[in-house]
mmCIF file of C-alpha atoms and ligand atoms in Angstrom:
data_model
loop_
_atom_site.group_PDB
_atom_site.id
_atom_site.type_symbol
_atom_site.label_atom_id
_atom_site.label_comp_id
_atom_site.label_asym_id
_atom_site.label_seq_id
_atom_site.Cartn_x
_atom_site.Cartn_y
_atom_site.Cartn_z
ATOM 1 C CA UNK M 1 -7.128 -39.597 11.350
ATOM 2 C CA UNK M 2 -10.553 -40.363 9.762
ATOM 3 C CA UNK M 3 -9.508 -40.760 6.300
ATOM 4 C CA UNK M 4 -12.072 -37.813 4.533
ATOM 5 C CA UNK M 5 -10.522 -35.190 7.182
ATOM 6 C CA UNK M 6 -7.332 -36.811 5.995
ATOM 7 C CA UNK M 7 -7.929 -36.190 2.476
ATOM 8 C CA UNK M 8 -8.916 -32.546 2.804
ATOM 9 C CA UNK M 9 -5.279 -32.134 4.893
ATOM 10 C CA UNK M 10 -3.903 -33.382 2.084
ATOM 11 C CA UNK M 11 -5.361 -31.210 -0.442
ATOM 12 C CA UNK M 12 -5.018 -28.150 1.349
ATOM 13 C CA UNK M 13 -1.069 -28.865 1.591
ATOM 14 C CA UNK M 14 -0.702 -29.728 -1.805
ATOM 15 C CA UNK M 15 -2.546 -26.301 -2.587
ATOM 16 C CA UNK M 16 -0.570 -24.530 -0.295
ATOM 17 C CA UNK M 17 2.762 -26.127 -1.822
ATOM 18 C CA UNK M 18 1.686 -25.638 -5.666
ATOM 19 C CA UNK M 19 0.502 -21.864 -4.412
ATOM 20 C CA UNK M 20 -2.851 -22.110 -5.792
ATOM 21 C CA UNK M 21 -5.706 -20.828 -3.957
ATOM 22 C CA UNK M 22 -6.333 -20.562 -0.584
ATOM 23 C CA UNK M 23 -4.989 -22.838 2.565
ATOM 24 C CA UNK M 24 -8.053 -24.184 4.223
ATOM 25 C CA UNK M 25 -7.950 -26.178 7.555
ATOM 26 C CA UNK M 26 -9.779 -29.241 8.291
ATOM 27 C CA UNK M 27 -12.814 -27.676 9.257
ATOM 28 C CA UNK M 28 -13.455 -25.822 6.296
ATOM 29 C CA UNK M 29 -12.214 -22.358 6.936
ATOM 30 C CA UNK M 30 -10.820 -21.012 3.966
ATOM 31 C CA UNK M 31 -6.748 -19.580 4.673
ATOM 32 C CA UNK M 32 -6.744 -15.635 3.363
ATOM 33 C CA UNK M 33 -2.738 -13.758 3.365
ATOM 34 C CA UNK M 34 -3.244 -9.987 2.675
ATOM 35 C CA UNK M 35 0.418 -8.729 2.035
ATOM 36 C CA UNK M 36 1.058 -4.971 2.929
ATOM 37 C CA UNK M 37 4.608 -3.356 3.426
ATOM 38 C CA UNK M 38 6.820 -3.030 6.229
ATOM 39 C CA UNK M 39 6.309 -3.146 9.716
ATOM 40 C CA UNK M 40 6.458 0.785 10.489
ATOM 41 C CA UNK M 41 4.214 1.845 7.525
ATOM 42 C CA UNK M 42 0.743 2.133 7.493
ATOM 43 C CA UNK M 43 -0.193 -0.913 4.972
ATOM 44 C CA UNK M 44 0.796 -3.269 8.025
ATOM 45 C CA UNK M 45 -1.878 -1.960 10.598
ATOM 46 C CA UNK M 46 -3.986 -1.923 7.481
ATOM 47 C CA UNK M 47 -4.038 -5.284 6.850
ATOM 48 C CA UNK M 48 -3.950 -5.861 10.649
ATOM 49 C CA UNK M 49 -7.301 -3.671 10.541
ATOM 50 C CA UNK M 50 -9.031 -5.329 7.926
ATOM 51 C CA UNK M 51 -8.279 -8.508 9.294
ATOM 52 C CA UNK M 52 -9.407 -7.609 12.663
ATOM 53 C CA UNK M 53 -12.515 -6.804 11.797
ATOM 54 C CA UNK M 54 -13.140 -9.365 8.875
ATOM 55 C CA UNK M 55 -11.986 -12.078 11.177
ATOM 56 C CA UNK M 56 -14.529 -11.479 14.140
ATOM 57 C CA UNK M 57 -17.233 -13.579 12.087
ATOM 58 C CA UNK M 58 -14.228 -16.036 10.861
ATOM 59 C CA UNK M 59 -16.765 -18.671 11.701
ATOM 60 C CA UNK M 60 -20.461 -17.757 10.265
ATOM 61 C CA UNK M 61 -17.711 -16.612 6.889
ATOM 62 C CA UNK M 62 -15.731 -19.918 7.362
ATOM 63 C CA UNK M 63 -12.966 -17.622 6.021
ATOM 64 C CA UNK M 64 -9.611 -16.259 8.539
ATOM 65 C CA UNK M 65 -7.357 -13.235 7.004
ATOM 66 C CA UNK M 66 -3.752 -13.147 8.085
ATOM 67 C CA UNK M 67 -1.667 -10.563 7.480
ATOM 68 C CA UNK M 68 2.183 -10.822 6.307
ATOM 69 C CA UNK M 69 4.755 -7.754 6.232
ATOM 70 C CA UNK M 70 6.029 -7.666 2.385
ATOM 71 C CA UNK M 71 8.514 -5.282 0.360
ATOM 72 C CA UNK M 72 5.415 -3.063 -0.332
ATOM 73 C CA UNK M 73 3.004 -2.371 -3.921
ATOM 74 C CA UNK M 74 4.805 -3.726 -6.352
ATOM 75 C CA UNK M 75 5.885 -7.070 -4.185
ATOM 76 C CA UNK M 76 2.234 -7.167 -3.605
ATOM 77 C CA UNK M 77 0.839 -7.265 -7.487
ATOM 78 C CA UNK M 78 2.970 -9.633 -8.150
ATOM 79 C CA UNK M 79 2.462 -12.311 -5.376
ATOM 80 C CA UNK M 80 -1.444 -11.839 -5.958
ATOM 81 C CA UNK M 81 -0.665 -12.545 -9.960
ATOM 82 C CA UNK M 82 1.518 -15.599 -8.708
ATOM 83 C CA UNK M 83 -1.164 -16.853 -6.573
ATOM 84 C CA UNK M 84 1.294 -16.334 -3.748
ATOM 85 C CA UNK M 85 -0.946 -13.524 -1.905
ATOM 86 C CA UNK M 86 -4.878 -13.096 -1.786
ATOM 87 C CA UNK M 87 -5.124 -9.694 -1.080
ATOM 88 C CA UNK M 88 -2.762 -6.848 -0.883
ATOM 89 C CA UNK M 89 -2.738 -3.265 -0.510
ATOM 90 C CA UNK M 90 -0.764 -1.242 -3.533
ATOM 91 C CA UNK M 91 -0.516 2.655 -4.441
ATOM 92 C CA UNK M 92 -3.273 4.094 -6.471
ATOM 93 C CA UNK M 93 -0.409 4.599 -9.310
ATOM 94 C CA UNK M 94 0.917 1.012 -9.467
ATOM 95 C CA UNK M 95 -2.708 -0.443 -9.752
ATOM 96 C CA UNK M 96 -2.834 1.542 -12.896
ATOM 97 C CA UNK M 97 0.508 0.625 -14.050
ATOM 98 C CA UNK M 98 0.131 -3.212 -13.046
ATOM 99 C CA UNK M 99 -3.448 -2.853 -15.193
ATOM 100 C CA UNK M 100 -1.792 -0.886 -18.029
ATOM 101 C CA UNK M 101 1.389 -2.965 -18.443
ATOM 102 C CA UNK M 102 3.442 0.064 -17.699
ATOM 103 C CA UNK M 103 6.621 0.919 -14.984
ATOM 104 C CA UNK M 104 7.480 -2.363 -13.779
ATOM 105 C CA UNK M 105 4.995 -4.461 -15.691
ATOM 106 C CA UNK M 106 6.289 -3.172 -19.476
ATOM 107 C CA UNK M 107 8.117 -6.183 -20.243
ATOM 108 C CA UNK M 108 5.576 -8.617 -18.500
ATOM 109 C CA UNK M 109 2.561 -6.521 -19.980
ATOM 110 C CA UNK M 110 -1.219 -6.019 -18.908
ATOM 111 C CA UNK M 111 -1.770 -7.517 -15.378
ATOM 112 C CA UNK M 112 -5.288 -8.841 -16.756
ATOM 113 C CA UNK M 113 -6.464 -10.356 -13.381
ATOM 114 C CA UNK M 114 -5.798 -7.600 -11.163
ATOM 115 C CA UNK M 115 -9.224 -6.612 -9.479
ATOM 116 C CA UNK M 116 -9.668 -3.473 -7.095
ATOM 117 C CA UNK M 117 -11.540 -4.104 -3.732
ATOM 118 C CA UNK M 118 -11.580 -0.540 -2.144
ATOM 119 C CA UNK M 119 -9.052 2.821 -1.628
ATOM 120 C CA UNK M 120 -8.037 3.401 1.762
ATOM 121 C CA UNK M 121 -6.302 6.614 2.922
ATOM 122 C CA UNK M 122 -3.855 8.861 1.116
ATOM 123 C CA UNK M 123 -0.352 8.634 0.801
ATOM 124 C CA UNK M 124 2.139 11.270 0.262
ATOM 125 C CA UNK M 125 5.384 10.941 -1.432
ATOM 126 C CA UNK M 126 7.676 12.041 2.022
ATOM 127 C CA UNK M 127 11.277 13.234 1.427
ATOM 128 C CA UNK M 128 12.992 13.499 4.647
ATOM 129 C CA UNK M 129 16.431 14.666 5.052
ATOM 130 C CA UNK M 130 19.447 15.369 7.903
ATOM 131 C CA UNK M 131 18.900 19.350 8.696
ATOM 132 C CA UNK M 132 22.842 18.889 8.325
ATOM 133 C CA UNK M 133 22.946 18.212 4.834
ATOM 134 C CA UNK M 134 21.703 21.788 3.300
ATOM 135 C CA UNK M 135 18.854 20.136 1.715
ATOM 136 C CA UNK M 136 16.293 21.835 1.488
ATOM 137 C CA UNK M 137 14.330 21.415 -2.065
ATOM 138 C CA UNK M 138 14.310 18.198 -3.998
ATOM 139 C CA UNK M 139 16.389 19.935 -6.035
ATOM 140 C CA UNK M 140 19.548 19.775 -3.761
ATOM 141 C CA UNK M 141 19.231 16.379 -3.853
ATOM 142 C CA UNK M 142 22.151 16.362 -6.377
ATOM 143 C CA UNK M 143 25.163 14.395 -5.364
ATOM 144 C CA UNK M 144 23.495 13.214 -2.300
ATOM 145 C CA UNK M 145 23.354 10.039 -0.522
ATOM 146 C CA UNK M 146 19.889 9.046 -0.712
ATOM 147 C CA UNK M 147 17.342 5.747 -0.259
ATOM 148 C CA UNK M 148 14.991 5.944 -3.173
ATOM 149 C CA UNK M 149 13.356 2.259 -1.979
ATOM 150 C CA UNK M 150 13.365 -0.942 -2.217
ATOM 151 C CA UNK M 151 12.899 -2.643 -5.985
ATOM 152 C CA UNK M 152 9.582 -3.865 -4.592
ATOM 153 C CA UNK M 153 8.401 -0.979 -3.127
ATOM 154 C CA UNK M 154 5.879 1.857 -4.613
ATOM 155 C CA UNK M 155 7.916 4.570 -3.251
ATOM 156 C CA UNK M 156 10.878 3.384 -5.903
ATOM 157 C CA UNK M 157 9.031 5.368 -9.015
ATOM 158 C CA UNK M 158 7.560 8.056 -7.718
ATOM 159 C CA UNK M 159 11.382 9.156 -6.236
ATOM 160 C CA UNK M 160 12.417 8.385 -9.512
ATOM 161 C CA UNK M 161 9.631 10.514 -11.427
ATOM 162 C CA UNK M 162 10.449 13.465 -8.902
ATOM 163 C CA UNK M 163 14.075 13.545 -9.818
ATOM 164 C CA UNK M 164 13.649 13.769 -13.113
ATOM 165 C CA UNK M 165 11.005 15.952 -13.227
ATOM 166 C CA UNK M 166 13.531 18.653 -11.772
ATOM 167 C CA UNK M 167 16.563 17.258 -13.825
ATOM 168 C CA UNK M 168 18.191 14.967 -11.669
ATOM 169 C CA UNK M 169 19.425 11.772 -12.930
ATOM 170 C CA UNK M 170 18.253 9.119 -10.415
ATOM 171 C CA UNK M 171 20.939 6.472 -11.764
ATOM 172 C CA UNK M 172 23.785 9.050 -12.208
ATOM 173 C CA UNK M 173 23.464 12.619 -10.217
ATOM 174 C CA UNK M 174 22.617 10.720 -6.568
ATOM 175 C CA UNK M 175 23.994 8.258 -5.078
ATOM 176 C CA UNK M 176 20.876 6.171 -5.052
ATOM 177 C CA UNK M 177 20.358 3.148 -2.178
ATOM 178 C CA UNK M 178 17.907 0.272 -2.379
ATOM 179 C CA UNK M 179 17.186 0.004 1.271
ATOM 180 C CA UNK M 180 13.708 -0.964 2.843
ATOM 181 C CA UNK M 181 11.492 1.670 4.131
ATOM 182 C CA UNK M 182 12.244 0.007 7.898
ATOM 183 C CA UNK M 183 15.200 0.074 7.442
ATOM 184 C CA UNK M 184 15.401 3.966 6.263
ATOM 185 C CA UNK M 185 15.337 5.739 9.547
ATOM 186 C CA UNK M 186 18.239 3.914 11.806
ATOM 187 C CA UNK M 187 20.189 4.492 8.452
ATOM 188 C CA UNK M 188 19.953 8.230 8.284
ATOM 189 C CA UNK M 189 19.926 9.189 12.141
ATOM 190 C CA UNK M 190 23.449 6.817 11.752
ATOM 191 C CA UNK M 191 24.515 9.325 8.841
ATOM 192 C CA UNK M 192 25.238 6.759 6.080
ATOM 193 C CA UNK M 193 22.596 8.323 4.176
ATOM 194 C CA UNK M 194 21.399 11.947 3.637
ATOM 195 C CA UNK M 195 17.827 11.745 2.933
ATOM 196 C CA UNK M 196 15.198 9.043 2.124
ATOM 197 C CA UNK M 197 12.127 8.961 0.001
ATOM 198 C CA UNK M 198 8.797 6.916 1.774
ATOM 199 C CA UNK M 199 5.018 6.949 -0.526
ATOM 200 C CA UNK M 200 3.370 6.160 3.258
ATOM 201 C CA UNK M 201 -0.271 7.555 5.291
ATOM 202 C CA UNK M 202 0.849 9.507 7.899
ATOM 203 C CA UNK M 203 1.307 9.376 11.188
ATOM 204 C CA UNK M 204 3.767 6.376 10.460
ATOM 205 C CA UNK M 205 5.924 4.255 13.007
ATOM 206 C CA UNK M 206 8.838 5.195 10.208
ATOM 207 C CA UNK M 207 8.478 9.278 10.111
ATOM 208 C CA UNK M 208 7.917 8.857 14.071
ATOM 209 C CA UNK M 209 11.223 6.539 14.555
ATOM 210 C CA UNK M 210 13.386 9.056 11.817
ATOM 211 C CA UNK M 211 11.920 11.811 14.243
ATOM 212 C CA UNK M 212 13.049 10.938 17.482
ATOM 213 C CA UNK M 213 16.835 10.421 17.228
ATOM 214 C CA UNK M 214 19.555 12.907 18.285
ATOM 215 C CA UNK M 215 20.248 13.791 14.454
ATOM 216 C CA UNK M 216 17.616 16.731 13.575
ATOM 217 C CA UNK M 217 15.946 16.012 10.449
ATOM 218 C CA UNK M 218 13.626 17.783 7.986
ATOM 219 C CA UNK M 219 11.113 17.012 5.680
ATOM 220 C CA UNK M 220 11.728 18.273 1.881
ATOM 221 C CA UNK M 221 9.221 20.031 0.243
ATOM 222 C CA UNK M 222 8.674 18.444 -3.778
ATOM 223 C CA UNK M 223 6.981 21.309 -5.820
ATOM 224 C CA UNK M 224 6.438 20.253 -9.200
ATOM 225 C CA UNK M 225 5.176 22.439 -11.941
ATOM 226 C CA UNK M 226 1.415 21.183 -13.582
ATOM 227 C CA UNK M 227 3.091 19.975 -16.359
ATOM 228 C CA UNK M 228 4.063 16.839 -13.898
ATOM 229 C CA UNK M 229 0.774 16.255 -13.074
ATOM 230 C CA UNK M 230 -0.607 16.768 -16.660
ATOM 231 C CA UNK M 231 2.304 13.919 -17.591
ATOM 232 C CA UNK M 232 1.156 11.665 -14.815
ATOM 233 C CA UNK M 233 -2.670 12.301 -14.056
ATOM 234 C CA UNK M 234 -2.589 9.431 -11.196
ATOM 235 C CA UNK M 235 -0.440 12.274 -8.768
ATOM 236 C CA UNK M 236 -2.042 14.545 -7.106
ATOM 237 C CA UNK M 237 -1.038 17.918 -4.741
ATOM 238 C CA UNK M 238 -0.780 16.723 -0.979
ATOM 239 C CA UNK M 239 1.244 17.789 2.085
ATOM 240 C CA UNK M 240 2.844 15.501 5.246
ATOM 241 C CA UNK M 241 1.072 16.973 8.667
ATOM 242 C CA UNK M 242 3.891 18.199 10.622
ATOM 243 C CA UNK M 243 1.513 17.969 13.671
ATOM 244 C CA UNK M 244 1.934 14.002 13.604
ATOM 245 C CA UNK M 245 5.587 15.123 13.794
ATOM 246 C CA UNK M 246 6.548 17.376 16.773
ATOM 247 C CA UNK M 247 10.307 16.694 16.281
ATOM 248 C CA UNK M 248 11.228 17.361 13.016
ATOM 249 C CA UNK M 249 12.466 20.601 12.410
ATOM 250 C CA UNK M 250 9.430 21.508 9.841
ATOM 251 C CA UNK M 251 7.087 23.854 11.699
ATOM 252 C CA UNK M 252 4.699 23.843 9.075
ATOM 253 C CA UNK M 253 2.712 21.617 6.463
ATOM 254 C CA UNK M 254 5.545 20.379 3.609
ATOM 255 C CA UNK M 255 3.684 20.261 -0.078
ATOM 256 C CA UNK M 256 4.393 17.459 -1.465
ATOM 257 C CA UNK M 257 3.013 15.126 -4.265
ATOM 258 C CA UNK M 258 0.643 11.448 -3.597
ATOM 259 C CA UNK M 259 -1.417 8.851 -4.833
ATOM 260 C CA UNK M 260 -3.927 6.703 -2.441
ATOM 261 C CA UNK M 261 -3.538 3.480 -0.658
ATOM 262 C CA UNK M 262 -6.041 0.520 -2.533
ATOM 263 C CA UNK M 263 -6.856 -2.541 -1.430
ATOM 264 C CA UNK M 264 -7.026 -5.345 -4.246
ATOM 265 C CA UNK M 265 -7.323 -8.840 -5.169
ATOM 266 C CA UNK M 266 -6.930 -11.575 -7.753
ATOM 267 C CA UNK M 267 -9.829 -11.926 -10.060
ATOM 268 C CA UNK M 268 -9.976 -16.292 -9.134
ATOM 269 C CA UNK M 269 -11.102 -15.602 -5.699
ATOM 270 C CA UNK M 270 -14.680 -16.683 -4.907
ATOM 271 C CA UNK M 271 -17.090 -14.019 -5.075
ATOM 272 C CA UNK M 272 -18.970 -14.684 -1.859
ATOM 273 C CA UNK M 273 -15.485 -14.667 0.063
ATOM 274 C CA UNK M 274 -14.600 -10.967 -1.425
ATOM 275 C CA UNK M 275 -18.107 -9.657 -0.897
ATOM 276 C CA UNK M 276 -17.962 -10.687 2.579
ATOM 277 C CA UNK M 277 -14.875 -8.910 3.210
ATOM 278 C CA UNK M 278 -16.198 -5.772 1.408
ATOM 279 C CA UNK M 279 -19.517 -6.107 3.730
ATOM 280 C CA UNK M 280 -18.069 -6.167 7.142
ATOM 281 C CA UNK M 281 -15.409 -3.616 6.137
ATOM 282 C CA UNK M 282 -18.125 -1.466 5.250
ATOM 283 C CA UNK M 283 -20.753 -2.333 7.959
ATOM 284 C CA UNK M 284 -18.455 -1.591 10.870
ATOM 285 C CA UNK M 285 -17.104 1.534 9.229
ATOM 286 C CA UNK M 286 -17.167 3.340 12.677
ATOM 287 C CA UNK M 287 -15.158 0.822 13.848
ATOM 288 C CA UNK M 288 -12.611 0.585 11.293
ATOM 289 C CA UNK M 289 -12.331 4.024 11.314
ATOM 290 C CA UNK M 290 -10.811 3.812 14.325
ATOM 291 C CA UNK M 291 -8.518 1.558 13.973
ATOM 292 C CA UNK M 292 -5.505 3.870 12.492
ATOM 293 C CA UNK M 293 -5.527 8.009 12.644
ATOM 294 C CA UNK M 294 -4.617 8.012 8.429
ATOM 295 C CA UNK M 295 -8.195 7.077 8.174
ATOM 296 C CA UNK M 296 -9.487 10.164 9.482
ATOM 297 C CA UNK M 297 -10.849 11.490 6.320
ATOM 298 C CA UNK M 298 -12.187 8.754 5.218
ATOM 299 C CA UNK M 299 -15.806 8.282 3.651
ATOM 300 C CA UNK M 300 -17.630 4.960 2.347
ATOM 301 C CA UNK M 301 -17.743 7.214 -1.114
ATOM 302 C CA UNK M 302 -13.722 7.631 -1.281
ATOM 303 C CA UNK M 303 -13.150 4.466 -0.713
ATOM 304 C CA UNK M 304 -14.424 3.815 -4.224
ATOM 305 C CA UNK M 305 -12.210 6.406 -5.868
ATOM 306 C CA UNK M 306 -8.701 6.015 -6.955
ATOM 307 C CA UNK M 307 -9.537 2.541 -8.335
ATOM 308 C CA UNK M 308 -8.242 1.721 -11.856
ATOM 309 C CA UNK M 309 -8.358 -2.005 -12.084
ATOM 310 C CA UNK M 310 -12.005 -3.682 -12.080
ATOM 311 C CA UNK M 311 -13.951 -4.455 -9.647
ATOM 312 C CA UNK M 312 -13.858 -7.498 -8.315
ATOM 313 C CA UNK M 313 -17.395 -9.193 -8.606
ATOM 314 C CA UNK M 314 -17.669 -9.998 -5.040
ATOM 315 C CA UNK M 315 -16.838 -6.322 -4.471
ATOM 316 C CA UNK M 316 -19.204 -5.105 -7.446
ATOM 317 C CA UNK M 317 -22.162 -6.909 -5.104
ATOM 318 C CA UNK M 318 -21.846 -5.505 -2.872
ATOM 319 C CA UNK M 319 -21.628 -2.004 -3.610
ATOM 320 C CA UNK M 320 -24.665 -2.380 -5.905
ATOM 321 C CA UNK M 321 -26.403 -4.164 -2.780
ATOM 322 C CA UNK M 322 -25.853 -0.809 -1.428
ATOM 323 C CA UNK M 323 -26.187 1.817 -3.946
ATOM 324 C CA UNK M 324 -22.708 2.988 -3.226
ATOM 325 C CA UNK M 325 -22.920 1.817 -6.910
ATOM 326 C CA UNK M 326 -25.428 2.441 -9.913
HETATM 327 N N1 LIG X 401 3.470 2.864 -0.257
HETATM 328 C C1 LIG X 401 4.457 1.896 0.155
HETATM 329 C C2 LIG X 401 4.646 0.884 -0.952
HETATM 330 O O1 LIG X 401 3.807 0.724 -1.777
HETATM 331 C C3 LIG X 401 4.096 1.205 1.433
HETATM 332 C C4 LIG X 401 3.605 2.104 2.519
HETATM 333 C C5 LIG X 401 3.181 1.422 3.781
HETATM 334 O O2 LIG X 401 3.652 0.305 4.040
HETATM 335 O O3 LIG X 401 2.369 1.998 4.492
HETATM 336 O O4 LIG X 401 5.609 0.200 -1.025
#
């Protein structure tokens, strides 16, 4: 090995083992890892879209995204702030409490380097239970078996803001599992649990898997009084589409509460290497659109909304290029 090529192998190792920056081959091309959630959400095909499309000019950018399956928004925030992750895609709501020091950032305060990218498509806080188990409101959720998600997860919260919002004691009046959001359905069409909370875009490989088993299963309505959304501004009203779900017992739209998928970023990465991501994200819209049905509302406009963090500057460029941004 010529011994320049050698020294840049050796560099981008020792980067890669100290977690610093990006991994960068031999040629040049810079190493990106977005991290999203699990395998049957909608962060996964995310990442997979963004990649997809970032990646087709991997060359003239000198820049290749990856994409690695994580334990969802709050795994993500804290891998980017670790230098761990590049990217990652995190709920509206834990952008804001990552920024603010709040939730699972109190003790470790303001996550300072945080920078928004873009939103992507809504998310709605989805309670789905066995039709067997006479739930039918969150509030019969009381002495129930039920996954509230994984400690890394962005799900975890709002389950827990629900229940108490309507008096239930997440660590006391359920019997409250940790599991994964994969890991969710096979769990409850097995009856070991009676209902799950998932923050995901819908359709979902999870709500479709939970639908299709021999146990019939129903999606909870959460109605929460203003006063919830007056307490935590970053909710909003939404409903799951029962029409992505022909099998659940649900024959109409379930109200519900949600937030908005974001995509985001550490404030050390380059500026030219964000910006280009931002630019052929945006300049193949059409395409991206395409790429996953949860996107079907969305607009070039929205996707600057729901963004609490700063901008990153690569980001800010581009959107000023544009006028997307004064
Ligand atoms: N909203 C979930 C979370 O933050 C992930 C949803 C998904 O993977 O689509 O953990």
């Amino acid at each position: 090995m010529k011994k320049s090529i050698m020294i840049v192998v050796i560099l981008a190792l020792s980067m890669v083992v100290c977690g610093i920056g990006p991994a960068f081959s031999a040629s040049g091309t810079k190493f990106y890892t977005i991290g999203t959630g699990g395998i049957t959400g909608v962060y996964y095909p995310t990442g997979g879209a963004i990649a997809r499309i970032v990646n087709i000019k991997k060359k003239q950018h000198k820049m290749r995204l990856t994409v690695e399956s994580t334990g969802g928004s709050v795994y993500n925030v804290n891998a980017i702030m670790a230098r761990d992750l590049d990217f990652g895609i995190v709920q509206s709501d834990r952008q804001y409490q990552a920024i603010s020091g709040l939730a699972e950032w109190k003790d470790k305060g303001l996550q300072k380097d945080l920078r928004a990218v873009f939103s992507i498509h809504p998310e709605s806080v989805t309670l789905l239970a066995g039709a067997d188990t006479g739930i039918k409101s969150i509030q019969d959720l009381k002495g129930k078996h039920v996954n509230i998600g994984n400690p890394g997860s962005g799900q975890r919260q709002n389950a827990i803001d629900a229940l108490n919002a309507v008096g239930i004691n997440p660590e006391s009046d359920v019997k409250a599992e940790g599991l994964k959001a994969a890991e969710a359905p096979g769990v409850l069409l097995d009856g070991r649990i009676d209902a799950f909370f998932y923050t995901v875009g819908h359709p979902s490989g999870a709500f479709k898997e939970a639908t299709a088993g021999t146990r019939k299963v129903s999606f909870v309505p959460i109605l929460l009084p203003d006063s919830f959304y007056l307490k935590f501004p970053y909710y909003a009203r939404s409903i799951v589409p029962i029409s992505s779900y022909p099998n659940a017992v649900n024959k109409t739209d379930v109200p519900t509460f949600g937030v908005k998928a974001t995509f985001v970023t550490h404030s050390s990465l380059p500026e030219e290497d964000v910006y280009n991501v931002v630019k052929e994200v945006f300049e193949n819209f059409d395409n991206f659109k395409k790429l996953h049905p949860a996107y079907s509302l969305l607009t070039k406009e929205g996707m600057l909304q729901g963004l609490s963090a700063p901008l990153h500057k690569g980001a800010e460029k581009y959107y000023k290029e544009v006028g997307l941004l004064k």
